[in-house]
Coordinates of C-alpha atoms in Angstrom, one line a residue:
X12 CA -26.2 27.4 -16.1
X13 CA -22.8 25.8 -15.5
X14 CA -20.1 28.0 -16.9
X15 CA -16.8 26.0 -17.1
X16 CA -13.5 27.5 -16.3
X17 CA -10.6 27.3 -18.8
X18 CA -9.2 24.3 -16.8
X19 CA -12.6 22.6 -16.9
X20 CA -12.9 23.3 -20.7
X21 CA -9.5 21.8 -21.2
X22 CA -10.5 18.7 -19.3
X23 CA -13.6 18.4 -21.4
X24 CA -11.6 18.7 -24.6
X25 CA -9.2 15.9 -23.6
X26 CA -12.2 13.8 -22.4
X27 CA -13.9 14.0 -25.8
X28 CA -10.6 13.2 -27.5
X29 CA -10.6 9.9 -25.6
X30 CA -7.5 10.5 -23.4
X31 CA -7.0 8.6 -20.3
X32 CA -6.7 11.4 -17.7
X33 CA -5.6 12.1 -14.2
X34 CA -7.3 15.3 -12.9
X35 CA -5.7 16.9 -9.8
X36 CA -8.6 18.8 -8.2
X37 CA -7.7 21.0 -5.2
X38 CA -10.1 21.7 -2.3
X39 CA -13.3 23.4 -3.4
X40 CA -12.4 23.4 -7.1
X41 CA -15.6 21.8 -8.3
X42 CA -14.4 18.2 -8.7
X43 CA -17.8 16.5 -8.8
X44 CA -19.3 19.4 -10.8
X45 CA -16.5 18.9 -13.4
X46 CA -17.1 15.1 -13.6
X47 CA -20.9 15.7 -14.0
X48 CA -20.1 18.3 -16.7
X49 CA -18.1 15.7 -18.6
X50 CA -20.8 13.0 -18.2
X51 CA -23.6 15.3 -19.3
X52 CA -21.6 16.4 -22.3
X53 CA -21.6 12.9 -23.9
X54 CA -24.1 10.3 -24.8
X55 CA -21.7 7.5 -23.9
X56 CA -22.4 5.2 -21.0
X57 CA -20.1 5.4 -18.0
X58 CA -19.4 4.2 -14.5
X59 CA -18.5 6.3 -11.5
X60 CA -16.5 4.5 -8.7
X61 CA -17.0 6.3 -5.4
X62 CA -14.9 6.1 -2.3
X63 CA -17.9 5.2 -0.1
X64 CA -21.6 4.6 -0.3
X65 CA -22.6 8.1 0.8
X66 CA -20.5 9.7 -2.0
X67 CA -22.0 7.3 -4.5
X68 CA -25.6 8.1 -3.5
X69 CA -25.0 11.8 -3.6
X70 CA -23.3 11.6 -7.0
X71 CA -26.2 9.6 -8.5
X72 CA -28.3 12.7 -8.0
X73 CA -25.9 14.8 -10.1
X74 CA -24.9 12.5 -12.9
X75 CA -27.1 11.6 -15.9
X76 CA -28.9 8.2 -16.1
X77 CA -26.2 7.1 -18.5
X78 CA -23.7 6.9 -15.6
X79 CA -24.0 4.3 -12.8
X80 CA -22.6 5.4 -9.5
X81 CA -21.2 2.6 -7.2
X82 CA -18.4 1.7 -4.9
X83 CA -15.9 -1.0 -5.8
X84 CA -17.1 -3.0 -2.9
X85 CA -20.7 -2.9 -4.1
X86 CA -19.6 -4.1 -7.6
X87 CA -17.7 -6.9 -6.0
X88 CA -20.8 -7.8 -3.8
X89 CA -23.1 -7.9 -6.8
X90 CA -20.7 -10.1 -8.7
X91 CA -20.0 -12.7 -6.1
X92 CA -20.3 -11.3 -2.6
X93 CA -23.9 -12.3 -2.3
X94 CA -22.7 -15.9 -2.0
X95 CA -21.0 -15.0 1.3
X96 CA -23.9 -13.1 2.8
X97 CA -24.2 -15.7 5.5
X98 CA -20.7 -14.9 6.7
X99 CA -20.7 -11.1 6.3
X100 CA -21.5 -9.3 9.6
X101 CA -20.6 -12.3 11.8
X102 CA -19.6 -11.4 15.4
X103 CA -16.0 -10.4 16.2
X104 CA -13.7 -13.1 17.3
X105 CA -10.4 -12.5 19.2
X106 CA -7.4 -13.5 17.0
X107 CA -6.3 -16.2 19.4
X108 CA -9.6 -18.0 19.0
X109 CA -9.3 -17.8 15.2
X110 CA -5.7 -19.0 15.5
X111 CA -6.8 -22.0 17.5
X112 CA -9.1 -23.1 14.7
X113 CA -6.3 -22.7 12.3
X114 CA -4.0 -24.9 14.4
X115 CA -2.1 -22.3 16.3
X116 CA -2.1 -23.7 19.8
X117 CA 1.4 -23.6 21.2
X118 CA 4.2 -21.0 21.7
X119 CA 6.9 -21.1 18.9
X120 CA 10.6 -20.3 19.1
X121 CA 12.2 -18.3 16.3
X122 CA 15.6 -16.6 16.3
X123 CA 15.8 -16.7 20.1
X124 CA 12.3 -15.2 20.6
X125 CA 9.1 -17.0 21.8
X126 CA 6.0 -16.2 19.8
X127 CA 2.9 -16.8 21.8
X128 CA -0.2 -18.1 20.0
X129 CA -1.9 -14.7 20.2
X130 CA 1.0 -12.9 18.6
X131 CA 1.3 -15.5 15.8
X132 CA -2.5 -15.4 15.2
X133 CA -2.4 -11.6 15.0
X134 CA 0.4 -11.8 12.5
X135 CA -1.4 -14.3 10.3
X136 CA -4.5 -12.2 10.1
X137 CA -2.5 -9.1 9.4
X138 CA -0.8 -11.0 6.6
X139 CA -4.2 -11.8 5.0
X140 CA -5.3 -8.2 5.4
X141 CA -2.1 -6.9 3.7
X142 CA -2.7 -9.4 0.9
X143 CA -6.3 -8.3 0.4
X144 CA -5.2 -4.6 0.1
X145 CA -2.5 -5.5 -2.5
X146 CA -2.7 -6.2 -6.2
X147 CA -0.9 -9.5 -5.8
X148 CA -2.4 -12.8 -6.9
X149 CA -0.8 -15.0 -4.2
X150 CA 0.3 -14.7 -0.6
X151 CA 4.1 -14.1 -0.4
X152 CA 6.6 -13.1 2.2
X153 CA 6.2 -9.4 1.5
X154 CA 2.7 -9.6 2.9
X155 CA 4.0 -10.7 6.3
X156 CA 4.3 -7.7 8.5
X157 CA 7.6 -7.1 10.4
X158 CA 7.8 -7.8 14.1
X159 CA 10.0 -6.0 16.7
X160 CA 13.1 -8.1 17.3
X161 CA 12.7 -9.9 14.0
X162 CA 13.7 -7.0 11.8
X163 CA 16.6 -8.4 9.8
X164 CA 15.9 -10.0 6.4
X165 CA 17.0 -13.4 7.7
X166 CA 14.8 -13.3 10.7
X167 CA 11.8 -12.0 8.6
X168 CA 12.3 -14.9 6.2
X169 CA 12.1 -17.3 9.2
X170 CA 8.9 -15.5 10.4
X171 CA 7.4 -15.6 6.9
X172 CA 8.1 -19.4 6.6
X173 CA 6.2 -19.8 9.9
X174 CA 3.3 -17.5 9.1
X175 CA 2.6 -18.2 5.4
X176 CA 1.2 -21.8 5.9
X177 CA -1.3 -20.5 8.4
X178 CA -2.1 -17.4 6.2
X179 CA -2.8 -19.7 3.3
X180 CA -5.0 -21.8 5.5
X181 CA -6.9 -18.7 6.6
X182 CA -7.4 -17.6 3.0
X183 CA -8.7 -21.1 2.1
X184 CA -11.1 -20.9 5.0
X185 CA -12.5 -17.6 3.6
X186 CA -13.4 -19.3 0.3
X187 CA -16.2 -21.3 2.1
X188 CA -19.4 -19.3 1.6
X189 CA -21.3 -21.0 4.5
X190 CA -19.0 -21.2 7.5
X191 CA -15.5 -20.7 8.7
X192 CA -13.1 -19.7 11.4
X193 CA -11.9 -16.3 10.0
X194 CA -14.3 -13.4 10.3
X195 CA -15.4 -12.4 6.8
X196 CA -15.5 -8.8 5.7
X197 CA -16.1 -6.7 2.5
X198 CA -12.4 -6.4 1.8
X199 CA -12.2 -10.2 1.3
X200 CA -15.0 -10.0 -1.2
X201 CA -13.2 -7.2 -3.1
X202 CA -10.0 -9.2 -3.2
X203 CA -11.8 -12.4 -4.5
X204 CA -13.5 -10.3 -7.2
X205 CA -10.2 -8.7 -8.3
X206 CA -8.6 -12.2 -8.7
X207 CA -11.2 -13.0 -11.3
X208 CA -9.8 -10.1 -13.4
X209 CA -13.3 -8.6 -13.8
X210 CA -14.3 -6.6 -16.9
X211 CA -16.5 -3.6 -16.1
X212 CA -18.7 -2.8 -19.0
X213 CA -18.6 1.0 -19.8
X214 CA -17.5 3.5 -22.4
X215 CA -15.7 5.5 -19.7
X216 CA -14.8 4.9 -16.0
X217 CA -14.4 7.6 -13.4
X218 CA -12.5 6.9 -10.3
X219 CA -13.1 9.4 -7.5
X220 CA -10.9 10.1 -4.5
X221 CA -8.0 8.5 -6.4
X222 CA -5.5 9.7 -3.8
X223 CA -6.9 7.2 -1.3
X224 CA -7.1 4.1 -3.5
X225 CA -6.1 0.7 -2.4
X226 CA -3.7 -1.1 -4.8
X227 CA -6.4 -3.8 -5.3
X228 CA -8.8 -1.1 -6.6
X229 CA -6.1 0.4 -8.7
X230 CA -5.5 -3.0 -10.2
X231 CA -9.2 -3.5 -11.1
X232 CA -9.4 0.1 -12.5
X233 CA -6.2 -0.2 -14.6
X234 CA -7.3 -3.5 -16.0
X235 CA -10.2 -1.8 -17.9
X236 CA -7.7 0.3 -19.9
X237 CA -8.0 -1.8 -23.1
X238 CA -11.7 -1.4 -23.5
X239 CA -12.8 1.8 -21.8
X240 CA -11.5 5.4 -21.2
X241 CA -10.1 5.9 -17.7
X242 CA -10.4 9.1 -15.8
X243 CA -8.8 9.5 -12.3
X244 CA -9.8 12.5 -10.2
X245 CA -8.6 13.4 -6.7
X246 CA -6.2 15.6 -4.7
X247 CA -2.8 14.1 -3.9
X248 CA -2.5 16.6 -1.0
X249 CA -5.6 15.0 0.6
X250 CA -4.1 11.5 0.8
X251 CA -4.6 11.0 4.5
X252 CA -5.5 7.3 4.7
X253 CA -2.2 5.6 4.0
X254 CA -2.3 4.2 7.5
X255 CA -5.3 2.1 6.3
X256 CA -3.3 0.8 3.3
X257 CA -4.5 3.5 0.8
X258 CA -2.3 4.6 -2.0
X259 CA -2.1 7.8 -4.1
X260 CA -2.4 6.5 -7.6
X261 CA -2.6 9.9 -9.2
X262 CA 1.0 10.9 -9.8
X263 CA 2.2 7.7 -11.5
X264 CA -0.9 7.3 -13.7
X265 CA -0.1 6.7 -17.4
X266 CA -2.3 9.4 -19.1
X267 CA -2.9 13.1 -19.6
X268 CA -2.4 15.0 -16.4
X269 CA -4.5 18.2 -15.8
X270 CA -5.3 20.3 -12.8
X271 CA -8.3 22.2 -11.3
X272 CA -6.7 24.9 -9.2
X273 CA -9.4 27.6 -8.8
X274 CA -11.3 27.1 -5.5
X275 CA -14.9 28.2 -5.4
X276 CA -15.1 27.5 -1.7
X277 CA -13.0 30.3 -0.3
X278 CA -11.2 33.5 -1.0
X279 CA -7.5 34.4 -1.7
X280 CA -6.5 34.7 2.0
X281 CA -7.5 31.1 2.7
X282 CA -6.0 30.0 -0.5
X283 CA -2.7 31.4 0.7
X284 CA -3.0 29.5 3.9
X285 CA -3.8 26.3 2.0
X286 CA -0.8 26.9 -0.2
X287 CA 1.5 27.1 2.8
X288 CA 0.5 23.5 3.8
X289 CA 0.5 22.4 0.2
X290 CA 4.2 23.5 0.0
X291 CA 5.0 21.6 3.2
X292 CA 3.3 18.5 1.8
X293 CA 5.3 18.9 -1.5
X294 CA 1.9 18.7 -3.4
X295 CA 1.7 19.0 -7.2
X296 CA -0.8 21.8 -7.1
X297 CA -1.3 25.3 -5.7
X298 CA -4.7 27.0 -5.3
X299 CA -6.2 30.4 -6.2
X300 CA -9.2 31.7 -4.3
X301 CA -12.4 33.3 -5.6
X302 CA -12.3 37.1 -5.4
X303 CA -16.0 37.3 -4.7
X304 CA -15.6 35.0 -1.6
X305 CA -14.0 37.1 1.1
X306 CA -12.6 34.6 3.6
X307 CA -11.1 36.0 6.8
X308 CA -8.5 34.4 9.1
X309 CA -8.6 35.1 12.8
X310 CA -10.1 34.1 16.2
X311 CA -13.7 32.9 16.2
X312 CA -15.9 33.1 19.3
X313 CA -18.8 31.2 17.7
X314 CA -17.6 28.7 15.0
X315 CA -20.0 26.5 13.0
X316 CA -17.6 23.6 13.2
X317 CA -14.6 22.6 15.4
X318 CA -12.2 20.1 13.7
X319 CA -10.1 17.9 15.9
X320 CA -7.1 15.7 15.4
X321 CA -8.4 12.8 17.5
X322 CA -11.6 11.1 18.5
X323 CA -10.8 11.7 22.1
X324 CA -10.3 15.4 21.3
X325 CA -13.6 15.5 19.6
X326 CA -15.4 14.1 22.6
X327 CA -13.7 16.5 24.9
X328 CA -15.0 19.4 22.9
X329 CA -18.5 17.8 22.8
X330 CA -18.6 17.5 26.6
X331 CA -17.3 21.0 27.2
X332 CA -19.8 22.6 24.8
X333 CA -22.7 20.6 26.3
X334 CA -21.6 21.8 29.7
X335 CA -21.9 25.3 28.5
X336 CA -25.4 24.8 27.2
X337 CA -24.5 24.6 23.5
X338 CA -26.4 22.5 21.1
X339 CA -23.8 20.1 19.6
X340 CA -23.7 17.7 16.7
X341 CA -21.0 15.1 16.2
X342 CA -20.1 14.1 12.6
X343 CA -21.0 10.4 12.2
X344 CA -23.6 10.6 15.0
X345 CA -23.6 9.1 18.4
X346 CA -25.9 6.1 18.2
X347 CA -23.2 3.5 17.5
X348 CA -21.1 5.1 20.3
X349 CA -24.1 4.9 22.7
X350 CA -24.6 1.1 22.2
X351 CA -20.9 0.5 22.4
X352 CA -20.6 2.5 25.6
X353 CA -23.5 0.4 27.1
X354 CA -21.6 -2.7 26.1
X355 CA -18.4 -1.3 27.6
X356 CA -20.1 -0.5 30.9
X357 CA -21.4 -4.1 31.1
X358 CA -18.0 -5.5 30.5
X359 CA -16.4 -3.2 33.0
X360 CA -19.0 -4.2 35.6
X361 CA -18.2 -7.9 35.0
X362 CA -21.3 -8.7 32.9
X363 CA -21.3 -10.2 29.4
X364 CA -22.8 -8.1 26.6
X365 CA -25.0 -9.0 23.7
X366 CA -23.6 -6.3 21.5
X367 CA -22.5 -8.0 18.2
X368 CA -19.2 -6.2 18.2
X369 CA -18.2 -7.2 21.7
X370 CA -20.3 -10.4 22.4
X371 CA -17.3 -12.7 22.5
X372 CA -15.3 -10.7 25.0
X373 CA -15.6 -11.7 28.7
X374 CA -14.0 -8.5 30.2
X375 CA -13.1 -5.0 29.3
X376 CA -9.5 -5.9 29.7
X377 CA -9.7 -8.4 26.8
X378 CA -11.3 -5.6 24.7
X379 CA -8.4 -3.3 25.6
X380 CA -5.9 -5.9 24.6
X381 CA -7.8 -6.7 21.4
X382 CA -7.9 -3.1 20.3
X383 CA -4.2 -2.5 21.0
X384 CA -2.8 -5.6 19.5
X385 CA -5.2 -7.4 17.2
X386 CA -5.2 -6.2 13.5
X387 CA -8.9 -6.7 13.2
X388 CA -9.6 -4.6 16.3
X389 CA -7.9 -1.3 15.5
X390 CA -11.1 0.4 14.7
X391 CA -12.2 -0.1 18.3
X392 CA -9.2 1.8 19.7
X393 CA -11.0 5.2 19.6
X394 CA -13.8 3.7 21.7
X395 CA -11.3 2.2 24.2
X396 CA -9.5 5.6 24.4
X397 CA -12.8 7.4 25.1
X398 CA -13.9 5.0 27.7
X399 CA -10.6 4.9 29.5
X400 CA -10.3 8.7 29.4
X401 CA -13.8 9.8 30.2
X402 CA -15.7 6.8 31.5
X403 CA -18.9 5.3 30.1
X404 CA -21.4 7.4 32.1
X405 CA -19.9 10.7 30.8
X406 CA -20.0 9.4 27.2
X407 CA -23.6 8.2 27.5
X408 CA -24.6 11.6 29.0
X409 CA -22.9 13.4 26.1
X410 CA -24.4 11.2 23.5
X411 CA -27.9 11.7 25.0
X412 CA -27.6 15.4 24.5
X413 CA -26.3 15.4 20.9
X414 CA -28.5 17.0 18.3
X415 CA -28.6 16.8 14.5
X416 CA -26.4 19.1 12.4
X417 CA -29.3 21.1 11.1
X418 CA -30.3 22.0 14.7
X419 CA -26.8 22.3 16.2
X420 CA -25.1 25.5 17.1
X421 CA -21.7 23.8 16.7
X422 CA -20.7 20.7 14.8
X423 CA -17.7 18.8 16.1
X424 CA -15.7 16.5 13.8
X425 CA -12.3 14.9 13.4
X426 CA -10.3 16.2 10.4
X427 CA -10.5 12.8 8.8
X428 CA -14.3 12.7 9.0
X429 CA -14.5 16.3 7.8
X430 CA -12.9 15.4 4.5
X431 CA -15.4 16.3 1.7
X432 CA -17.3 18.6 4.0
X433 CA -17.4 22.4 4.4
X434 CA -18.8 25.0 6.8
X435 CA -19.0 28.8 6.8
X436 CA -16.9 29.3 10.1
X437 CA -14.3 26.7 11.1
X438 CA -12.1 26.5 14.2
X439 CA -9.1 24.2 14.4
X440 CA -9.0 22.4 17.8
X441 CA -6.0 22.4 20.1
X442 CA -5.0 18.7 19.7
X443 CA -2.8 19.2 16.5
X444 CA 0.6 18.9 18.1
X445 CA 3.7 20.8 16.6
X446 CA 6.8 18.8 15.7
X447 CA 9.1 17.9 18.6
X448 CA 12.1 20.1 19.1
X449 CA 15.5 18.9 17.9
X450 CA 18.6 19.0 20.1
X451 CA 19.9 21.9 18.0
X452 CA 19.5 25.6 18.9
X453 CA 19.1 28.8 16.9
X454 CA 21.2 32.0 17.3
X455 CA 19.0 33.0 20.3
X456 CA 19.6 29.7 22.1
X457 CA 16.1 28.5 21.4
X458 CA 15.5 24.9 20.4
X459 CA 15.0 24.4 16.7
X460 CA 11.7 22.5 16.0
X461 CA 11.9 19.3 14.0
X462 CA 10.6 19.1 10.4
X463 CA 6.9 18.9 9.7
X464 CA 5.8 15.5 8.6
X465 CA 4.2 15.5 5.2
X466 CA 1.3 13.4 6.3
X467 CA 0.5 15.9 9.1
X468 CA 0.8 18.7 6.5
X469 CA -1.8 17.0 4.3
X470 CA -4.2 16.5 7.3
X471 CA -3.7 20.2 8.2
X472 CA -4.5 21.2 4.5
X473 CA -7.7 19.2 4.7
X474 CA -8.7 20.9 8.0
X475 CA -8.0 24.5 7.0
X476 CA -9.8 24.1 3.6
X477 CA -13.2 23.2 5.1
X478 CA -14.0 26.9 5.8
X479 CA -15.8 29.2 3.4
X480 CA -16.1 32.6 5.3
X481 CA -13.9 32.4 8.4
X482 CA -11.0 30.3 9.6
X483 CA -9.6 30.2 13.1
X484 CA -6.4 28.3 12.7
X485 CA -6.3 27.7 16.5
X486 CA -4.4 24.5 17.2
X487 CA -2.3 24.9 14.1
X488 CA -1.1 28.4 14.8
X489 CA 2.3 27.0 15.8
X490 CA 3.0 27.0 12.1
X491 CA 3.5 30.8 12.3
X492 CA 6.6 30.3 14.4
X493 CA 8.0 27.3 12.6
X494 CA 11.0 28.0 10.4
X495 CA 9.4 26.0 7.5
X496 CA 6.1 27.8 8.0
X497 CA 7.0 30.8 5.7
X498 CA 7.7 29.2 2.3

């Protein structure tokens, strides 16, 4: 039987009263259980908007049949995305080729600077991406990203005047369901759907992971306010995807604000550690642990999971563990990495590849340039880092020896991919760097470290709260010597 806490009972009372609500739910506080409790307590029909497909599928097993669990992208695809099925999943194209089709063929002078076609093409595509993540109805100057050397308002206006005609041409190209120059992706479908001001039929609408919501999803969600009850749920301190255009829509939401602060995942000792990072992140919540869950902090010789700051760090640990004869799993699996590594090896050896992600690239050097500078290639940067750091043969050997999580002795993950997960014994890897020292010194003549960035504090909070029984703070132990580490 589910026995609600006082906080969960209060949330249920406000839900039944019809309040629009923002529910701040800390790590391990039973967020999904609370939402399912609310859904099961009413006969009304609802919708649950999940952050990704895996979360939606898992939630569908816990919610009653009266609640439909989907992602915003899947709703957009059902409404109109199927018309563009032919263009979705098309091979990658370097930005300069797309730019050529849009008419960008010659260098352009602006404010004393020469913009090469590749740079201008990159800027045009980044402008369209920023527009798709926004709640705006038209492309404007504010969607044009700044460029080094063109930072002044006057220079940016000149850049925008140059970029916007091509960006509008690119957006018009995307409206063709059959063919086009610009590579089509699900974010384009979501934006197109949002511009129709869709009405989602439901008595109540639950938005999960609201701290990582794009403004376009926020716009769609808030537009339902007049005909359905809105419930936001998330953890502002776990807002770790702002670099992808995500936005924490919790704190400014117009409605009743409540909290879930009792964690069922870990005990008081780890709650204290979590609260240290919550303080540094200036989060609106503090946690209490469960007395019946004794969580210990200290070194671990045999962790269940190792959480890393970077993909390169994760692969380093995978390779070291495999060399020691340990059975290792990598969160996210290794099959996609295997096929990409084969493709990278072909390109490095001077051969073309048939891999759909890299089929249009003639050399590995063009992939490196694409990942470093092209807005649509940023998701390839981890692969480029891995290949350049370890080599394709070492990566392929490591992937061949990965096992599934249920058979692994150790699971390796990045902190970002560990979000929403938990393990009994967690170790923090050594690639979480401390802040750089300032040029000031303390009374002992030692350099005073710089302030802790709030985004890094949020990522650390996510990492340390994945443990249930034991936490080895490892690579974050520098916090013990930082002047802000003892709030």
